[in-house]
mmCIF file of C-alpha atoms in Angstrom:
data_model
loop_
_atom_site.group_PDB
_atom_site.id
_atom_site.type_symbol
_atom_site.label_atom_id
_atom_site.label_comp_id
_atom_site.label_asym_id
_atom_site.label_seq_id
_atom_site.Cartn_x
_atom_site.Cartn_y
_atom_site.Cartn_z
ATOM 1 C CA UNK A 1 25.223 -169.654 6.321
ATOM 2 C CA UNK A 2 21.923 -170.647 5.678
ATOM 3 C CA UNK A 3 21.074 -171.168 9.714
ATOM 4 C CA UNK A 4 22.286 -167.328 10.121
ATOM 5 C CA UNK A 5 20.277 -165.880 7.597
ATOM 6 C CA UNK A 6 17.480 -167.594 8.817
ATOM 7 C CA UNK A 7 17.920 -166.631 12.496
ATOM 8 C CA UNK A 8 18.571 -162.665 11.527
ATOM 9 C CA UNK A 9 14.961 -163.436 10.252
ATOM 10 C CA UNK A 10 13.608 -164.216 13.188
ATOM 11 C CA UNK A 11 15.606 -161.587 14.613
ATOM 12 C CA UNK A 12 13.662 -159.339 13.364
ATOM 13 C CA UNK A 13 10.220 -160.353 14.841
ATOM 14 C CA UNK A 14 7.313 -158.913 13.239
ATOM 15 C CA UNK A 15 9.165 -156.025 11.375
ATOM 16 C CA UNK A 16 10.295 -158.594 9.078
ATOM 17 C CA UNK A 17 8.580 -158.394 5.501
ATOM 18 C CA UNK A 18 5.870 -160.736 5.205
ATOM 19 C CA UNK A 19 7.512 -161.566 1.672
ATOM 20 C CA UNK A 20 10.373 -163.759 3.705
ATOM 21 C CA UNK A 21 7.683 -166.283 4.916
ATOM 22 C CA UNK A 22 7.476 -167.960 1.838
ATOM 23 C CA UNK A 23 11.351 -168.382 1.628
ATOM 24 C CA UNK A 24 11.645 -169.675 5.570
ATOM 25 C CA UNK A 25 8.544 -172.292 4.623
ATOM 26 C CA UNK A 26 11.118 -173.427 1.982
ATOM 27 C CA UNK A 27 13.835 -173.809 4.437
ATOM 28 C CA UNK A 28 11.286 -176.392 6.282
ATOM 29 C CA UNK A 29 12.390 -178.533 3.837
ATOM 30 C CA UNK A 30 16.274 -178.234 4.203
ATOM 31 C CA UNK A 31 18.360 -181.536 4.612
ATOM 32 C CA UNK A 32 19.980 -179.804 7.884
ATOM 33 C CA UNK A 33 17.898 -180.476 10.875
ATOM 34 C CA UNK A 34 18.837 -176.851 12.286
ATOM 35 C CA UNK A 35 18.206 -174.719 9.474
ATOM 36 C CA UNK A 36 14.494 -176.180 10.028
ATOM 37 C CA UNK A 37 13.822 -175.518 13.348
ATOM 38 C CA UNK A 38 15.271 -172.318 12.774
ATOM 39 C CA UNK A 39 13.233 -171.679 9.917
ATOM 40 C CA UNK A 40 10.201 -172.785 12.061
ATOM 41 C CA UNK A 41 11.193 -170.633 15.382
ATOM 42 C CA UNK A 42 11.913 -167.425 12.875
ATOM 43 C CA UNK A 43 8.224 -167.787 11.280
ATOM 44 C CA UNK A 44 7.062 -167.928 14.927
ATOM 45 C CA UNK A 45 8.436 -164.755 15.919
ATOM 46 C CA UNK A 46 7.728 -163.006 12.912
ATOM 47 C CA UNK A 47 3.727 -163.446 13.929
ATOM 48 C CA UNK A 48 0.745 -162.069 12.153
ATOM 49 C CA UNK A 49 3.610 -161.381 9.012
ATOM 50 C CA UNK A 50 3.549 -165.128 8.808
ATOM 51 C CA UNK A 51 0.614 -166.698 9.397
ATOM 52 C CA UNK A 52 -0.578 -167.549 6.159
ATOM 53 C CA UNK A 53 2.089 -170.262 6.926
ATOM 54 C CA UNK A 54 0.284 -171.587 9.667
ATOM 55 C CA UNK A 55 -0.994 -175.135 7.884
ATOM 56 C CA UNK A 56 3.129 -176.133 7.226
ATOM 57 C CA UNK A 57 3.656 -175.550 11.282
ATOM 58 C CA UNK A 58 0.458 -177.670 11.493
ATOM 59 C CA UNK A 59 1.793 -180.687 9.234
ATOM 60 C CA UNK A 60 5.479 -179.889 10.858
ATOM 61 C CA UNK A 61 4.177 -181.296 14.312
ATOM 62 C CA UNK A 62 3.630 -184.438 13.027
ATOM 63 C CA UNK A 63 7.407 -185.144 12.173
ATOM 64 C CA UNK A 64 8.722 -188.338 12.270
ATOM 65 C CA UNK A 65 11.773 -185.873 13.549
ATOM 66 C CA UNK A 66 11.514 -184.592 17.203
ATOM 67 C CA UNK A 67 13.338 -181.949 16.293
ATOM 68 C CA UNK A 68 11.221 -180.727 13.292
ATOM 69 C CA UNK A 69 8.141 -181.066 15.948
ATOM 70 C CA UNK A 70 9.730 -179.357 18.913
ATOM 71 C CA UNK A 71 10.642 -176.443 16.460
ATOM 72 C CA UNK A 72 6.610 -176.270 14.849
ATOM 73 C CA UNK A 73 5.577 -176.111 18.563
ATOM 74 C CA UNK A 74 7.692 -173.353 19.398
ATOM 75 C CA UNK A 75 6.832 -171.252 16.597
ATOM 76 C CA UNK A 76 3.370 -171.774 17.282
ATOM 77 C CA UNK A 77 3.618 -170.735 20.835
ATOM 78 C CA UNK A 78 5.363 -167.401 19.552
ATOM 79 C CA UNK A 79 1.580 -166.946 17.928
ATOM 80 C CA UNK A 80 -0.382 -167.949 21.644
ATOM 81 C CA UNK A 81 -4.136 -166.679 20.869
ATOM 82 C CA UNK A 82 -3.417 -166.379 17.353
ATOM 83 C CA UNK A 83 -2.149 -170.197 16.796
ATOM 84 C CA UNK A 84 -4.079 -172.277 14.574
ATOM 85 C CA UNK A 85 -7.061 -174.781 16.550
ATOM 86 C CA UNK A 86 -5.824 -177.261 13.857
ATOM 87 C CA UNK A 87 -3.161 -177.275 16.175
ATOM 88 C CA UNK A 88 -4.686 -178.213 19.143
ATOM 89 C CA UNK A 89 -4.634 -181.796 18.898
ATOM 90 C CA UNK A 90 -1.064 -182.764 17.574
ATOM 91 C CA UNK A 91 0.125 -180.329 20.268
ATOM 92 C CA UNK A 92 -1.819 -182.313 22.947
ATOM 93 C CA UNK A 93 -0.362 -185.479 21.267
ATOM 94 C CA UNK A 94 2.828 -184.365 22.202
ATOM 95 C CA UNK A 95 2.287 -184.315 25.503
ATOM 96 C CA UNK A 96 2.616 -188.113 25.218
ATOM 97 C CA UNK A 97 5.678 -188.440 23.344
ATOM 98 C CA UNK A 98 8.646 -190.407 24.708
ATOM 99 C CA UNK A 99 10.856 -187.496 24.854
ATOM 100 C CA UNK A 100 10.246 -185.189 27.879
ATOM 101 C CA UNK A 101 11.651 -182.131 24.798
ATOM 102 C CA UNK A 102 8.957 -182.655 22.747
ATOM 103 C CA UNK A 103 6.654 -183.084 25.797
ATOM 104 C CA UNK A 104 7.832 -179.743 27.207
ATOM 105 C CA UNK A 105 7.909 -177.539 23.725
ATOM 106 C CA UNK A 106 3.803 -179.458 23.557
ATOM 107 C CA UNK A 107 3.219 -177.828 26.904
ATOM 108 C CA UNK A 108 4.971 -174.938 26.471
ATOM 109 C CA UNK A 109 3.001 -174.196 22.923
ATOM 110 C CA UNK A 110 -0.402 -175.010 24.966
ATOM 111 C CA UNK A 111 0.377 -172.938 28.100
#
């Protein structure tokens, strides 16, 4: 399944090719909610191989889906140091949201 392929991905941390990043940023745009945050968490934990995707994560946490903005945060906290200050405020935003989840992947991403 899509979901699977995109998980083995993120399996693979940082010895995945930097040439899959472009084809997970694609999969932020799937119909299925899980096959996005997947896509998100594997670009995450593939690290410096995918940060020229950083500005998608960026627009991701401002989802009108919690899901979508939970998974952006958590791939960005994969990155710590490394994460994007573009970030900075959306993630702090999040800290307000009405669903502790998106609250605690905000914090998390921060901490």
């Amino acid at each position: 399944t899509r979901q699977a392929a995109v998980q083995l991905l993120g399996m693979l941390g940082e010895a995945a090719p930097a040439s899959a990043a472009p084809h997970l940023v694609a999969k932020l745009e799937d119909t299925n909610a899980s096959v996005v945050s997947s896509a998100a968490v594997a670009l995450g934990q593939m690290g410096q191989q995918a940060e020229g995707v950083a500005a998608d994560l960026v627009e991701m946490l401002e989802s009108d889906h919690s899901r979508t903005r939970i998974a952006a945060a958590q791939a960005l906290g994969h990155w710590g140091e490394r994460a994007p200050a573009a970030a900075m405020p959306a993630l702090v935003r999040m800290l307000g949201d009405a669903s502790s989840e998106v609250c605690d992947a905000g914090a998390a991403a921060l901490a």
